[in-house]
């Protein structure tokens, strides 16, 4: 079935155009078009919602991961979501809830745009962003969209009513719950009649069904704050200092992503990677930034506390973990573009500079002991054929230097592209780069590119892997031994 141009336009507008932009369209959309856009703009990916819910569960050590999701799914399956209605870019519903034999009704209100939930409110879980009642309402809207009445935004709907209909609407609403809204109604009436009041002087009127207010924080911003708070708390501890030294070396990524037995910081990294793989690049990048900044600030606290022999300390395992976060910074800046890439690189440069002393030497806070240098990847040491001249002011011996190199790395050299396209046989390919760059490109194929729906990734992985093996064989006279760890190849060079 071929979709009409109108339907395709509705789909794209709902996916990419926010409420603020829709309000400025001139001439404005008609009521039916706005209704269709609002219907299209609601999130459709359950996995994405689940990952964001997991971020809330990650900070709660008393419950298992995804507990809010599972409770919300149970509420939905039992038919506890009632009186659900969508008005513009807002959904309201009631959710029957039961805790310890006590039954309660949760009043839930959601706002959304561009496939993202922008705000959540629950009358029971007032301090939570993604509670089980919110999850239940979202699942109802995703799985049973035909059972959710959809109306155009409030402003556009009211414009279609006559004066008599508007008066009847207002009086019926007041009559249904006079104690709740009567005083508020007359308070606003007094202000509207007063030409000096702020309401009288402001052009237009608020419409909660057309996006959140300019001064409100959206759910993503609130989640990032919660992540940072949880990480800051998790990274600082006072007991069992030495026992964690050997327990945090990340194994192959497949095992890491499949494991549920992870620390809080590892769970947050896992969620960031998962978001990246379903193409929520911006949120994944923001989480990576929060993780890196929490680790960086924690190192200062750890060293100062150690010097005083008291107070909170950062686990050495967290210092090891920084290597993996730094690697993901590198993979990120080499794979994506836009503002989030710029922000990731800015944070990397800031931490690189702040980790150095006034004379340019690297602070001892960030120097690993020999027993702490275990890592799952061969570090990127060069930017390929690019001659890095420290023009960004980075220190190559300090933390987060690798993302700078990754930023300077050429996307795909011509000789490698010819190999990928099989314009040149593998045996005759002149492609050549340093081993660290080859391994970095290989890991990028494994960790990111294969999840971007590129059908050529398997072929590219096989071809580049063959080139790397050929290079290792040539280097065999200088190598004491080499072995495989998952998809990555590690070598132990003889000094």
Coordinates of C-alpha atoms in Angstrom, one line a residue:
X1 CA 0.0 0.0 0.0
X2 CA 1.4 3.4 -1.1
X3 CA 1.0 6.2 1.5
X4 CA -0.2 9.6 0.3
X5 CA 2.1 12.6 0.4
X6 CA -0.1 14.0 3.1
X7 CA 0.3 10.9 5.3
X8 CA 4.1 10.9 4.8
X9 CA 4.2 14.6 5.7
X10 CA 2.2 14.0 8.9
X11 CA 4.6 11.2 9.9
X12 CA 7.7 13.4 9.4
X13 CA 6.3 16.4 11.1
X14 CA 5.2 14.3 14.1
X15 CA 8.7 12.8 14.3
X16 CA 10.8 15.9 13.8
X17 CA 8.9 19.1 14.5
X18 CA 8.4 20.2 18.1
X19 CA 5.4 22.0 19.7
X20 CA 7.2 25.4 19.8
X21 CA 7.7 25.3 16.0
X22 CA 4.1 24.1 15.3
X23 CA 2.8 27.1 17.2
X24 CA 4.6 29.5 14.8
X25 CA 3.3 28.0 11.6
X26 CA 1.5 30.6 9.4
X27 CA -1.1 30.0 8.3
X28 CA -1.8 27.6 11.2
X29 CA -2.7 23.9 10.7
X30 CA -6.3 23.1 10.7
X31 CA -7.8 21.1 13.7
X32 CA -7.7 17.7 11.9
X33 CA -4.1 18.1 10.8
X34 CA -3.0 19.0 14.3
X35 CA -4.9 16.0 15.7
X36 CA -3.1 13.7 13.3
X37 CA 0.3 15.2 14.0
X38 CA -0.3 14.9 17.8
X39 CA -1.3 11.3 17.3
X40 CA 1.8 10.6 15.3
X41 CA 4.2 12.3 17.7
X42 CA 3.8 9.8 20.6
X43 CA 6.7 7.4 21.2
X44 CA 6.5 4.1 19.4
X45 CA 9.5 2.2 20.7
X46 CA 8.9 0.2 23.9
X47 CA 12.5 -0.7 24.2
X48 CA 13.5 3.0 24.3
X49 CA 10.9 3.6 27.1
X50 CA 12.2 0.6 29.0
X51 CA 15.8 1.8 28.8
X52 CA 14.9 5.1 30.3
X53 CA 12.8 3.4 33.0
X54 CA 15.9 1.2 33.8
X55 CA 17.9 4.4 34.5
X56 CA 15.5 5.1 37.3
X57 CA 15.7 1.6 38.6
X58 CA 19.6 1.8 38.4
X59 CA 19.6 4.2 41.2
X60 CA 17.5 2.2 43.5
X61 CA 19.5 -0.6 45.1
X62 CA 16.6 -1.9 47.0
X63 CA 14.8 -3.1 43.9
X64 CA 15.9 -5.1 40.9
X65 CA 16.4 -3.5 37.6
X66 CA 13.3 -2.8 35.5
X67 CA 11.0 -3.3 38.5
X68 CA 9.0 -0.2 37.6
X69 CA 8.7 -1.4 34.1
X70 CA 7.4 -4.9 35.2
X71 CA 4.9 -3.4 37.6
X72 CA 3.7 -1.0 34.9
X73 CA 3.3 -3.8 32.4
X74 CA 1.3 -5.8 34.9
X75 CA -1.0 -2.8 35.5
X76 CA -1.6 -2.5 31.8
X77 CA -2.2 -6.2 31.2
X78 CA -4.7 -6.3 34.1
X79 CA -6.7 -3.5 32.5
X80 CA -5.9 -1.0 35.3
X81 CA -5.5 1.9 32.9
X82 CA -8.8 3.7 32.7
X83 CA -10.3 7.0 31.5
X84 CA -7.4 7.5 29.1
X85 CA -7.6 10.4 26.7
X86 CA -5.2 12.3 24.5
X87 CA -5.6 16.1 24.0
X88 CA -3.1 17.5 21.6
X89 CA 0.4 16.6 22.9
X90 CA -0.9 15.6 26.4
X91 CA -2.4 12.3 27.7
X92 CA -4.3 11.9 30.9
X93 CA -5.4 8.7 32.5
X94 CA -6.3 6.9 35.8
X95 CA -4.4 3.8 36.9
X96 CA -5.8 1.4 39.5
X97 CA -2.9 0.6 41.9
X98 CA -2.6 -1.8 44.8
X99 CA 0.1 -1.9 47.5
X100 CA -0.1 -3.9 50.7
X101 CA -3.8 -4.6 50.2
X102 CA -4.5 -0.9 49.9
X103 CA -6.1 0.2 46.6
X104 CA -5.5 3.7 45.2
X105 CA -6.1 5.5 41.9
X106 CA -3.1 7.2 40.4
X107 CA -3.9 10.2 38.2
X108 CA -1.2 10.4 35.5
X109 CA -0.5 13.2 33.0
X110 CA 2.1 12.9 30.2
X111 CA 3.3 15.4 27.6
X112 CA 5.3 14.4 24.6
X113 CA 6.6 15.5 21.2
X114 CA 8.9 14.1 18.5
X115 CA 8.6 10.5 19.8
X116 CA 9.8 11.6 23.3
X117 CA 8.0 11.9 26.6
X118 CA 8.8 15.4 27.8
X119 CA 7.1 15.5 31.2
X120 CA 5.4 13.0 33.6
X121 CA 3.2 13.6 36.6
X122 CA 1.7 11.0 38.9
X123 CA -0.5 11.8 41.9
X124 CA 0.9 8.9 43.9
X125 CA 4.6 8.8 42.8
X126 CA 5.2 12.5 42.9
X127 CA 9.0 12.4 43.2
X128 CA 9.5 9.8 40.4
X129 CA 10.1 10.5 36.7
X130 CA 9.2 7.1 35.4
X131 CA 7.0 5.2 37.8
X132 CA 5.0 2.1 37.2
X133 CA 1.8 4.1 36.6
X134 CA 3.4 6.2 34.0
X135 CA 4.8 3.1 32.3
X136 CA 1.3 1.6 32.3
X137 CA -0.2 4.6 30.5
X138 CA 2.6 4.7 27.9
X139 CA 2.1 1.0 27.2
X140 CA -1.6 1.5 26.8
X141 CA -1.0 4.2 24.2
X142 CA 1.6 2.3 22.3
X143 CA -0.1 -1.1 22.3
X144 CA -3.7 0.0 22.0
X145 CA -3.7 3.3 20.1
X146 CA -7.1 2.6 18.7
X147 CA -8.6 2.6 22.2
X148 CA -7.3 6.0 23.1
X149 CA -9.5 9.0 22.0
X150 CA -7.4 11.7 20.4
X151 CA -8.4 15.4 20.2
X152 CA -6.7 18.4 18.7
X153 CA -4.8 20.7 21.2
X154 CA -7.1 22.6 23.6
X155 CA -6.7 26.0 21.9
X156 CA -7.8 24.7 18.5
X157 CA -10.6 22.7 20.0
X158 CA -12.1 25.7 21.9
X159 CA -12.0 27.8 18.7
X160 CA -14.5 25.4 17.2
X161 CA -17.1 26.0 20.0
X162 CA -19.8 28.7 20.0
X163 CA -20.2 31.2 22.8
X164 CA -23.1 29.1 24.2
X165 CA -21.0 25.9 24.0
X166 CA -18.1 27.5 25.8
X167 CA -20.4 28.7 28.6
X168 CA -21.9 25.3 29.0
X169 CA -18.5 23.7 29.0
X170 CA -17.2 26.0 31.7
X171 CA -20.2 25.6 34.0
X172 CA -20.4 21.9 33.6
X173 CA -16.7 21.6 34.5
X174 CA -17.3 23.8 37.6
X175 CA -20.4 21.9 38.6
X176 CA -18.6 18.6 38.5
X177 CA -16.0 19.7 41.1
X178 CA -16.8 23.2 42.4
X179 CA -14.6 22.9 45.5
X180 CA -11.5 22.3 43.4
X181 CA -11.7 24.9 40.7
X182 CA -14.4 27.5 41.6
X183 CA -12.0 29.8 43.6
X184 CA -9.3 29.5 40.9
X185 CA -11.8 30.4 38.1
X186 CA -12.9 33.6 39.9
X187 CA -9.4 34.5 40.8
X188 CA -8.5 34.4 37.1
X189 CA -11.8 36.3 36.2
X190 CA -10.8 39.1 38.5
X191 CA -7.3 39.3 36.9
X192 CA -8.7 39.3 33.4
X193 CA -11.1 42.1 34.2
X194 CA -8.2 44.2 35.6
X195 CA -6.4 45.9 32.7
X196 CA -3.3 46.3 34.9
X197 CA -2.9 42.7 35.8
X198 CA -0.2 40.6 34.2
X199 CA -2.7 38.2 32.5
X200 CA -4.4 41.2 30.8
X201 CA -1.2 42.5 29.5
X202 CA 0.2 39.2 28.1
X203 CA -0.7 38.4 24.6
X204 CA -2.2 34.9 24.0
X205 CA -2.9 32.3 26.6
X206 CA -1.1 29.1 27.9
X207 CA -2.0 25.7 26.4
X208 CA -0.7 22.7 28.4
X209 CA -1.6 20.4 25.5
X210 CA 0.9 22.1 23.2
X211 CA 4.2 21.2 24.9
X212 CA 5.8 22.0 28.3
X213 CA 6.6 25.6 29.4
X214 CA 9.8 27.3 28.6
X215 CA 10.8 27.3 32.3
X216 CA 10.1 23.6 32.8
X217 CA 12.8 20.9 32.7
X218 CA 11.9 17.9 30.4
X219 CA 12.2 14.3 31.5
X220 CA 15.6 13.9 29.8
X221 CA 17.1 16.8 31.8
X222 CA 15.6 15.5 35.1
X223 CA 16.9 12.0 34.3
X224 CA 20.5 13.3 33.7
X225 CA 20.4 15.1 37.0
X226 CA 19.3 11.9 38.8
X227 CA 22.0 9.9 37.0
X228 CA 24.7 12.3 38.1
X229 CA 23.4 12.3 41.7
X230 CA 23.3 8.5 41.8
X231 CA 26.8 8.2 40.3
X232 CA 28.3 10.7 42.7
X233 CA 26.9 8.7 45.6
X234 CA 27.9 5.4 44.2
X235 CA 31.5 6.3 43.4
X236 CA 32.3 7.4 47.0
X237 CA 32.6 4.8 49.7
X238 CA 34.5 4.2 52.9
X239 CA 34.8 0.4 53.3
X240 CA 36.2 -2.5 51.4
X241 CA 38.8 -0.3 49.6
X242 CA 41.3 -2.8 48.3
X243 CA 39.0 -5.7 47.6
X244 CA 37.6 -4.1 44.4
X245 CA 41.0 -3.8 42.7
X246 CA 40.6 -7.0 40.7
X247 CA 36.9 -7.1 40.0
X248 CA 36.2 -4.4 37.5
X249 CA 38.2 -5.3 34.4
X250 CA 35.6 -5.4 31.6
X251 CA 35.5 -8.6 29.6
X252 CA 34.3 -8.9 26.0
X253 CA 31.4 -6.6 25.2
X254 CA 28.9 -9.3 24.4
X255 CA 29.2 -10.7 27.9
X256 CA 29.1 -7.2 29.4
X257 CA 25.9 -6.3 27.6
X258 CA 24.2 -9.6 28.5
X259 CA 25.1 -9.4 32.2
X260 CA 22.7 -8.2 34.9
X261 CA 25.3 -8.5 37.6
X262 CA 26.8 -5.0 37.1
X263 CA 27.7 -2.1 39.3
X264 CA 25.6 1.1 39.1
X265 CA 28.2 2.8 36.9
X266 CA 28.4 -0.2 34.6
X267 CA 24.6 -0.3 34.4
X268 CA 24.5 3.3 33.3
X269 CA 27.2 2.7 30.7
X270 CA 25.3 -0.3 29.4
X271 CA 22.1 1.8 29.1
X272 CA 24.1 4.5 27.2
X273 CA 25.4 1.9 24.8
X274 CA 21.9 0.4 24.3
X275 CA 20.4 3.8 23.6
X276 CA 23.2 4.4 21.1
X277 CA 22.4 1.2 19.3
X278 CA 18.7 2.1 19.0
X279 CA 19.9 5.5 17.6
X280 CA 19.0 7.8 20.5
X281 CA 22.4 9.3 20.0
X282 CA 21.8 12.5 21.9
X283 CA 20.6 10.9 25.2
X284 CA 23.4 8.3 25.0
X285 CA 26.0 11.0 24.6
X286 CA 24.5 13.0 27.5
X287 CA 24.7 9.9 29.8
X288 CA 28.3 9.3 28.8
X289 CA 29.1 12.9 29.7
X290 CA 27.5 12.5 33.2
X291 CA 29.5 9.2 33.7
X292 CA 32.8 10.8 32.7
X293 CA 32.3 14.0 34.8
X294 CA 31.3 12.0 37.8
X295 CA 34.4 9.8 37.5
X296 CA 36.6 12.8 37.0
X297 CA 35.3 14.7 39.9
X298 CA 35.4 11.6 42.0
X299 CA 39.2 11.2 41.4
X300 CA 39.9 14.6 43.0
X301 CA 37.8 13.6 46.0
X302 CA 39.5 10.2 46.2
X303 CA 43.0 11.6 46.2
X304 CA 42.3 14.4 48.7
X305 CA 40.5 12.0 51.0
X306 CA 43.3 9.4 50.8
X307 CA 45.8 12.1 51.7
X308 CA 43.8 12.8 54.9
X309 CA 43.2 9.1 55.6
X310 CA 39.6 9.8 56.2
X311 CA 36.3 10.6 54.4
X312 CA 35.0 9.3 51.1
X313 CA 37.3 7.7 48.5
X314 CA 37.0 6.7 44.9
X315 CA 37.4 3.0 44.3
X316 CA 40.5 2.1 42.1
X317 CA 38.1 0.0 40.1
X318 CA 36.4 3.3 39.1
X319 CA 39.7 4.6 37.9
X320 CA 40.1 1.5 35.7
X321 CA 36.5 2.0 34.5
X322 CA 37.5 5.4 33.2
X323 CA 39.5 3.7 30.4
X324 CA 36.4 2.1 29.1
X325 CA 34.4 5.4 29.3
X326 CA 37.2 7.1 27.5
X327 CA 37.1 4.5 24.7
X328 CA 33.4 5.1 24.2
X329 CA 34.0 8.8 24.0
X330 CA 36.4 8.0 21.2
X331 CA 34.0 5.7 19.4
X332 CA 31.3 8.3 19.7
X333 CA 33.2 11.3 18.2
X334 CA 34.4 9.1 15.4
X335 CA 30.9 7.9 14.5
X336 CA 28.5 10.8 14.9
X337 CA 28.1 14.5 14.1
X338 CA 26.1 17.4 15.5
X339 CA 26.0 19.3 18.8
X340 CA 26.3 16.3 21.0
X341 CA 29.6 15.3 19.3
X342 CA 30.9 18.8 19.9
X343 CA 29.8 18.6 23.6
X344 CA 31.5 15.2 24.0
X345 CA 34.7 16.6 22.6
X346 CA 34.5 19.8 24.7
X347 CA 34.2 17.7 27.9
X348 CA 37.1 15.5 26.8
X349 CA 39.4 18.5 26.2
X350 CA 38.3 20.1 29.5
X351 CA 39.1 16.9 31.5
X352 CA 42.4 16.5 29.6
X353 CA 43.5 20.0 30.5
X354 CA 42.3 19.9 34.1
X355 CA 44.2 16.7 34.8
X356 CA 47.5 18.5 34.2
X357 CA 49.6 20.6 36.6
X358 CA 50.7 24.1 35.9
X359 CA 54.0 22.9 34.4
X360 CA 52.1 20.7 31.9
X361 CA 52.9 17.4 33.7
X362 CA 50.1 15.0 34.4
X363 CA 48.7 15.1 37.9
X364 CA 49.5 12.0 39.9
X365 CA 45.8 11.7 40.6
X366 CA 45.4 10.3 37.1
X367 CA 48.5 8.1 36.8
X368 CA 47.6 4.4 37.1
X369 CA 49.7 1.9 39.0
X370 CA 51.0 -1.0 36.9
X371 CA 48.5 -3.4 38.3
X372 CA 45.7 -1.0 37.4
X373 CA 46.4 -0.7 33.6
X374 CA 44.3 -3.7 32.5
X375 CA 42.0 -2.6 29.7
X376 CA 39.9 -4.4 27.0
X377 CA 41.1 -2.3 24.0
X378 CA 44.4 -1.3 22.5
X379 CA 44.6 2.4 23.1
X380 CA 44.6 4.7 20.1
X381 CA 48.0 6.4 19.9
X382 CA 47.9 8.2 16.6
X383 CA 45.4 9.9 14.3
X384 CA 46.3 7.9 11.3
X385 CA 48.0 10.0 8.7
X386 CA 47.0 13.2 10.4
X387 CA 49.8 15.1 11.9
X388 CA 48.4 16.1 15.3
X389 CA 50.2 19.2 16.5
X390 CA 48.4 19.8 19.8
X391 CA 46.4 22.6 18.1
X392 CA 43.5 22.0 20.5
X393 CA 45.8 22.3 23.5
X394 CA 45.5 18.7 24.6
X395 CA 48.2 16.7 26.5
X396 CA 48.9 13.3 24.9
X397 CA 49.9 11.8 28.3
X398 CA 46.7 12.9 30.1
X399 CA 43.3 11.3 30.3
X400 CA 40.8 11.7 27.5
X401 CA 43.5 12.3 24.9
X402 CA 42.2 9.4 22.8
X403 CA 38.9 11.1 21.9
X404 CA 40.9 14.0 20.4
X405 CA 42.8 11.6 18.2
X406 CA 39.5 9.9 17.2
X407 CA 38.1 13.3 16.2
X408 CA 41.1 13.9 13.9
X409 CA 41.0 10.5 12.4
X410 CA 40.1 10.3 8.8
X411 CA 36.7 8.7 8.3
X412 CA 37.7 6.0 5.8
X413 CA 40.9 6.2 3.8
X414 CA 40.6 5.8 0.1
X415 CA 42.6 2.5 0.1
X416 CA 40.4 1.1 2.8
X417 CA 37.2 2.2 1.0
X418 CA 38.4 0.5 -2.2
X419 CA 39.0 -2.7 -0.1
X420 CA 35.5 -2.5 1.4
X421 CA 34.0 -2.0 -2.0
X422 CA 36.2 -4.9 -3.3
X423 CA 37.6 -2.7 -6.1
X424 CA 40.9 -4.2 -5.1
X425 CA 41.5 -7.8 -4.1
X426 CA 42.5 -8.4 -0.5
X427 CA 45.8 -9.8 -1.5
X428 CA 46.7 -6.7 -3.6
X429 CA 45.2 -4.0 -1.3
X430 CA 47.8 -1.2 -0.5
X431 CA 45.8 -0.2 2.6
X432 CA 48.1 0.5 5.5
X433 CA 47.8 2.2 8.8
X434 CA 49.3 1.8 12.3
X435 CA 48.0 -1.2 14.2
X436 CA 46.2 0.9 16.9
X437 CA 44.2 2.7 14.2
X438 CA 43.3 -0.5 12.5
X439 CA 42.1 -2.0 15.7
X440 CA 40.1 1.2 16.5
X441 CA 38.4 1.0 13.1
X442 CA 37.7 -2.7 13.7
X443 CA 36.1 -2.0 17.1
X444 CA 34.0 0.8 15.7
X445 CA 32.6 -1.7 13.2
X446 CA 31.8 -4.2 16.0
X447 CA 30.5 -1.7 18.6
X448 CA 28.6 0.8 16.5
X449 CA 28.4 0.3 12.8
X450 CA 26.8 -3.1 12.9
X451 CA 23.8 -1.6 14.8
X452 CA 23.3 1.2 12.3
X453 CA 21.6 -1.2 9.8
X454 CA 24.5 -1.1 7.4
X455 CA 24.3 -4.4 5.4
X456 CA 27.9 -4.2 4.4
X457 CA 29.3 -4.3 8.0
X458 CA 29.9 -8.0 8.0
X459 CA 31.9 -7.9 4.8
X460 CA 33.9 -4.9 6.1
X461 CA 34.6 -6.7 9.4
X462 CA 35.9 -9.8 7.7
X463 CA 38.1 -7.8 5.3
X464 CA 39.6 -5.5 7.9
X465 CA 40.1 -8.4 10.3
X466 CA 42.0 -10.2 7.6
X467 CA 44.2 -7.2 7.1
X468 CA 44.9 -6.9 10.8
X469 CA 45.8 -10.6 11.0
X470 CA 48.2 -10.2 8.1
X471 CA 49.8 -7.3 9.8
X472 CA 50.2 -9.3 13.1
X473 CA 51.8 -12.1 11.2
X474 CA 54.4 -9.6 9.8
X475 CA 55.0 -8.3 13.3
X476 CA 55.4 -11.8 14.7
X477 CA 59.2 -11.4 15.1
X478 CA 58.6 -8.5 17.4
X479 CA 55.7 -10.0 19.4
X480 CA 56.1 -12.2 22.4
X481 CA 52.5 -13.5 22.1
X482 CA 49.1 -12.5 21.1
X483 CA 45.6 -13.7 21.9
X484 CA 41.9 -12.9 21.2
X485 CA 39.5 -11.3 23.7
X486 CA 36.1 -11.3 22.1
X487 CA 36.3 -9.4 18.9
X488 CA 39.4 -7.5 19.9
X489 CA 43.0 -8.5 19.4
X490 CA 45.5 -7.8 22.1
X491 CA 49.2 -7.9 21.7
X492 CA 52.0 -7.9 24.2
X493 CA 54.9 -6.1 22.6
X494 CA 58.5 -6.8 23.7
X495 CA 60.2 -3.7 24.8

